[in-house]
Short mmCIF file of C-alpha atoms in Angstrom, two decimals:
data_model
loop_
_atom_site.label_atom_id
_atom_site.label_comp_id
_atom_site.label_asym_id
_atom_site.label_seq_id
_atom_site.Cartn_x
_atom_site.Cartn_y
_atom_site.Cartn_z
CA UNK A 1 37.35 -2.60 -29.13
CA UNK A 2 34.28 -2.93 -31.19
CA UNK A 3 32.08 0.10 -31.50
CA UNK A 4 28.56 -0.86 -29.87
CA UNK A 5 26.82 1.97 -31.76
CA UNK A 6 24.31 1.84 -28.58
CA UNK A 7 22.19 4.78 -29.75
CA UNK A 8 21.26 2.85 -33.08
CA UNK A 9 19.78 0.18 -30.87
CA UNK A 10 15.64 1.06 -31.65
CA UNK A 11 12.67 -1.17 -30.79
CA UNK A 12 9.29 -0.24 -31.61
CA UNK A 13 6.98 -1.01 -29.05
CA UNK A 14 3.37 -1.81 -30.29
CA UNK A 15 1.64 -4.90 -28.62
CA UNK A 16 -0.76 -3.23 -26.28
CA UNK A 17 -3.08 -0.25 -25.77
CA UNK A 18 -3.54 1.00 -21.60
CA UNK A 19 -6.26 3.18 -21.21
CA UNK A 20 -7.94 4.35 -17.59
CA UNK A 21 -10.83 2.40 -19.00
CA UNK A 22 -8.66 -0.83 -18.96
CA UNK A 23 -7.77 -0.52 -14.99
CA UNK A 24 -9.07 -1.25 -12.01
CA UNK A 25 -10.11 1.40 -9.07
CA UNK A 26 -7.26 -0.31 -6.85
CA UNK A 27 -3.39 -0.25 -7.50
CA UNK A 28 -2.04 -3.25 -6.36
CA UNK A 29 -5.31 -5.31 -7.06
CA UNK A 30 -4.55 -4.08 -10.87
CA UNK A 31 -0.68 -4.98 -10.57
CA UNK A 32 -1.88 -8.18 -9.71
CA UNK A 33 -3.64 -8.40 -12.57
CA UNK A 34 -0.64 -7.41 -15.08
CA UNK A 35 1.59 -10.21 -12.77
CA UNK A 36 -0.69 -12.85 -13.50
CA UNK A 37 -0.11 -12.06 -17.12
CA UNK A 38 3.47 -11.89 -16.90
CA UNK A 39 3.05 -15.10 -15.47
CA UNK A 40 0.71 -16.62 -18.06
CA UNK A 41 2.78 -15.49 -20.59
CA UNK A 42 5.57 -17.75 -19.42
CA UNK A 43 8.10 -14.93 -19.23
CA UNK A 44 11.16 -15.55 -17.34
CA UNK A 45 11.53 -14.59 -13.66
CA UNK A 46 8.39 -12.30 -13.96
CA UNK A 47 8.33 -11.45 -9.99
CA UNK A 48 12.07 -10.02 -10.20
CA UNK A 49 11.56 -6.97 -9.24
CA UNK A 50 14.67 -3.83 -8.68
CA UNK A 51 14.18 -2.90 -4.78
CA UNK A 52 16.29 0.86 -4.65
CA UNK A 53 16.70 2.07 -0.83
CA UNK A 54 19.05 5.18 -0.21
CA UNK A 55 21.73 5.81 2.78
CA UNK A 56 19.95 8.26 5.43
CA UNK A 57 23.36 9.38 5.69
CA UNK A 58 24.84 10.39 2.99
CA UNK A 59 21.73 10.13 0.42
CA UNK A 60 23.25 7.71 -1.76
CA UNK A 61 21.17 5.33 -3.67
CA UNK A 62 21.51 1.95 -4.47
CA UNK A 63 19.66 -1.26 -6.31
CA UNK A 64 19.94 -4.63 -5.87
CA UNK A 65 17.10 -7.11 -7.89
CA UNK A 66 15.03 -9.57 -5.53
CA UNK A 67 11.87 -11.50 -5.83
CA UNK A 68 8.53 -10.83 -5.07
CA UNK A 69 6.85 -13.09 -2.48
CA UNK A 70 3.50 -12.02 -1.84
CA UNK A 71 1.01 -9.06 -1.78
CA UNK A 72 -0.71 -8.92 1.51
CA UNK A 73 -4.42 -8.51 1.80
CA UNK A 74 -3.46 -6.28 -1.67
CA UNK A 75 -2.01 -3.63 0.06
CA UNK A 76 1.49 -4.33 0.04
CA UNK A 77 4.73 -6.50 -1.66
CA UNK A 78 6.11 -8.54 0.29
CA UNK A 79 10.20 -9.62 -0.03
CA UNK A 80 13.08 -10.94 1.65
CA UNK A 81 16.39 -10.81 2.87
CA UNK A 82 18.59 -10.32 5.70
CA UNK A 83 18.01 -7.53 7.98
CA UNK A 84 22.16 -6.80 8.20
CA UNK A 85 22.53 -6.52 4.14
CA UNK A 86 23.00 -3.11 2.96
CA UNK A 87 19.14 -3.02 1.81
CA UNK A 88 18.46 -3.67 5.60
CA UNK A 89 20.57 -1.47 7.11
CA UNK A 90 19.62 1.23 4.42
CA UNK A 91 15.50 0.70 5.43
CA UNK A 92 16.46 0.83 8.97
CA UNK A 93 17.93 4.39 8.48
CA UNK A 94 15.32 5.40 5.86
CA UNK A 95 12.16 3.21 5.50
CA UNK A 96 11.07 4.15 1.93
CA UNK A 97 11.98 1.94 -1.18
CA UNK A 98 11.34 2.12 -4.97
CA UNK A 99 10.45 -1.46 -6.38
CA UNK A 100 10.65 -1.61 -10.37
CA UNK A 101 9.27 -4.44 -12.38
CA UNK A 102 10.10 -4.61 -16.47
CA UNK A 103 8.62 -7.31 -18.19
CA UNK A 104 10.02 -6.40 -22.09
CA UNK A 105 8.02 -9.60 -23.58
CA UNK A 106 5.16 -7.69 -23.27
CA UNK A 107 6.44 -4.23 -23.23
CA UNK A 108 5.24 -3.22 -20.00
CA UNK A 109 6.77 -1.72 -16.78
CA UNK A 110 5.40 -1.06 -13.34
CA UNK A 111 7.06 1.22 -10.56
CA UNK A 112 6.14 1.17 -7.07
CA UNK A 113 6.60 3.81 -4.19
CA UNK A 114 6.08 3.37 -0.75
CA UNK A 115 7.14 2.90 3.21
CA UNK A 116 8.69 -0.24 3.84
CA UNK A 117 7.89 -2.26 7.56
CA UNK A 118 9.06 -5.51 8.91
CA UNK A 119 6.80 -8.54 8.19
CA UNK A 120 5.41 -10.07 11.27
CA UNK A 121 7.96 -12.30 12.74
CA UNK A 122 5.46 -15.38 12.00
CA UNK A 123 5.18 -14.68 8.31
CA UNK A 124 8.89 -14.32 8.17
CA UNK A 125 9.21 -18.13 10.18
CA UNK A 126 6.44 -19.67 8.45
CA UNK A 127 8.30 -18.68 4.74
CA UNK A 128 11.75 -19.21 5.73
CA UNK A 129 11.05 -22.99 6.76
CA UNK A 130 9.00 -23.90 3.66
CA UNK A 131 12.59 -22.94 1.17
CA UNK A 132 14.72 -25.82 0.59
CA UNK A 133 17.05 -26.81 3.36
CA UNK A 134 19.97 -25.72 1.29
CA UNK A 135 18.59 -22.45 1.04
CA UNK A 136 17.94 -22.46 4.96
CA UNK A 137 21.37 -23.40 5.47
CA UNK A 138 22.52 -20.65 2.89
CA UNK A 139 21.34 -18.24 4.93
CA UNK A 140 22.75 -18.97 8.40
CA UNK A 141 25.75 -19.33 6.34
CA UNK A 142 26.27 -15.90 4.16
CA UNK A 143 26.56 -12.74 5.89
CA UNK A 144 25.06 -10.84 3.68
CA UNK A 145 26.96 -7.52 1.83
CA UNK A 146 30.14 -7.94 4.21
CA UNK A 147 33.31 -8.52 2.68
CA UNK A 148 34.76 -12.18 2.78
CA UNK A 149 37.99 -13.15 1.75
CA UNK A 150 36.93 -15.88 -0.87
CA UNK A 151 34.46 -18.04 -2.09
CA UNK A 152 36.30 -21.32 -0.10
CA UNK A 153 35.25 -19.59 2.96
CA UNK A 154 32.13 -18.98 2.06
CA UNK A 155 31.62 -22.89 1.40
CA UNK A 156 33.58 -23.35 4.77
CA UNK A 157 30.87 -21.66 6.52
CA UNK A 158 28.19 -23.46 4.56
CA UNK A 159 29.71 -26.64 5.73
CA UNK A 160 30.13 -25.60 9.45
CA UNK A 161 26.11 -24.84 9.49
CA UNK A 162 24.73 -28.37 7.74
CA UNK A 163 27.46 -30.00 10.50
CA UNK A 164 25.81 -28.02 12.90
CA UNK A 165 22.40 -28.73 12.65
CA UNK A 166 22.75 -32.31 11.07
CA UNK A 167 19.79 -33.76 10.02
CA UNK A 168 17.12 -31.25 11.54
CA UNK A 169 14.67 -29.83 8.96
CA UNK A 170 13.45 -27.05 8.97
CA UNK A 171 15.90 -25.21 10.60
CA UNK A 172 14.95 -22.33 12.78
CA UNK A 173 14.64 -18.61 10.98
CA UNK A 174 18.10 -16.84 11.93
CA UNK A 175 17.03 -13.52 14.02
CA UNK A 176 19.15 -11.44 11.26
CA UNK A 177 16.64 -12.70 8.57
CA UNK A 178 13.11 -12.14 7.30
CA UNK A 179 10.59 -10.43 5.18
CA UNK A 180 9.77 -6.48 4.49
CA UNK A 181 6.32 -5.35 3.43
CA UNK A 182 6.19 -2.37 1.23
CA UNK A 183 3.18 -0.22 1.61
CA UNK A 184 2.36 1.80 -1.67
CA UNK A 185 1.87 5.42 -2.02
CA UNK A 186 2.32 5.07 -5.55
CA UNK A 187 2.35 2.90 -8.33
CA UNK A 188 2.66 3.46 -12.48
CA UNK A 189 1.65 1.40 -15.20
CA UNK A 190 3.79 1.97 -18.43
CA UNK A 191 2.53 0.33 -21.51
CA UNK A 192 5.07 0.64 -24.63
CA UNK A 193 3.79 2.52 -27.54
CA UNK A 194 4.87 3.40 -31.19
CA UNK A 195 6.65 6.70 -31.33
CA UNK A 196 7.62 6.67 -27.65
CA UNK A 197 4.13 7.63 -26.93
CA UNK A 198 4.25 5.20 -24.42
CA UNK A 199 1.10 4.82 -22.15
CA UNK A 200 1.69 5.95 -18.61
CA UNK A 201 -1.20 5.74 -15.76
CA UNK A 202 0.10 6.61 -12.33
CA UNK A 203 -2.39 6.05 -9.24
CA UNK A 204 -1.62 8.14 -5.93
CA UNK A 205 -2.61 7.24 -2.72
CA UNK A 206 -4.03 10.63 -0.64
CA UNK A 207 -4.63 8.71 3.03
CA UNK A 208 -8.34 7.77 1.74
CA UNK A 209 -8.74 6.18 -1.45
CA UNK A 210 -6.53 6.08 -4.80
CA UNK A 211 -6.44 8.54 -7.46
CA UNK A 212 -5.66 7.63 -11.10
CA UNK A 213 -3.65 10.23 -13.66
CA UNK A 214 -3.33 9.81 -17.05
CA UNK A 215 1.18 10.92 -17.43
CA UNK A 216 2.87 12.54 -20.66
CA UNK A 217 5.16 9.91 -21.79
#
């Protein structure tokens, strides 16, 4: 097997400067910001985002990557999934989540802390029936994060759902499926920087207002 040497594997980072006199008062107002740039800057998938939730039980972690869909009112990010995946059963036992967003092409990273809440059932509707149909059938179809025994009966099940509902479009929102809305208690720019003297400014929430720290890289 060839040896990877993965420690000699160096970038320097030196595009940008992030100073507190670059951001706004606001976290998610100034991750907007930075997404609108990643977006501008034609990078690929630039609202994938890492969503980590941990077992209440057992304390276990785990990450899965998922797209962002919205910021509400710009107090919140806003995703989907089913409610029965292991994310869903993992923020029904523990509602807190860790989003992570890296965006290399322009050496930046944001992470996100918060409580995570249900999105209001007519949100969750209103998205679900604007995605393709083969999406909406997708879903009805997949139960997601259980075992199945192969991918045939996976398309089995896919098939058994378009015969099902025929021709109708949209298709109603299956009760099992929908959006979360995490609620930020804290989020951290990182801005790459020669010598691993990376820029870091964190803003905490303290129940009135945010506060902005300047963190040792």
């Amino acid at each position: 097997m060839t040896d990877l040497h993965l420690a000699d594997l160096r970038k320097t980072y030196a595009q940008r400067t992030l100073s507190e006199a670059d951001v706004l008062p606001d976290a998610v107002p100034q991750f907007r910001v930075w997404l609108e740039e990643a977006i501008a800057a034609q990078l690929d998938e630039p609202t994938a985002m890492t969503v980590s939730t941990v077992a209440a039980a057992t304390g276990q972690p785990s990450s899965r990557v998922v797209l962002l869909k919205g910021l509400p009112d710009d107090a919140g990010f806003l995703f989907y999934t089913n409610y029965e995946s292991r994310k869903g059963q993992e923020l029904a036992g523990q509602p807190l989540a860790a989003l992570n967003f890296f965006w290399p092409g322009l050496e930046r990273q944001v992470r996100v802390e918060g409580r995570v809440e249900k999105a209001p059932e007519t949100m969750s509707t209103e998205y679900f029936q604007s995605r393709p149909r083969s999406s909406q059938v997708g879903a009805w179809a997949s139960p997601q994060s259980q075992v199945i025994g192969s991918r045939e009966e996976l398309e089995a099940r896919e098939e058994a759902v378009a015969e099902e509902f025929g021709e109708q479009n949209p298709l109603p929102r299956p009760d099992n499926w929908g959006g979360y809305i995490l609620r930020p208690t804290r989020l951290e720019l990182w801005q790459g920087r020669p010598s691993r003297l990376h820029d870091r400014i964190v803003y905490e929430w303290d129940g009135a207002a945010w506060k902005r720290s300047r963190l040792a890289p």
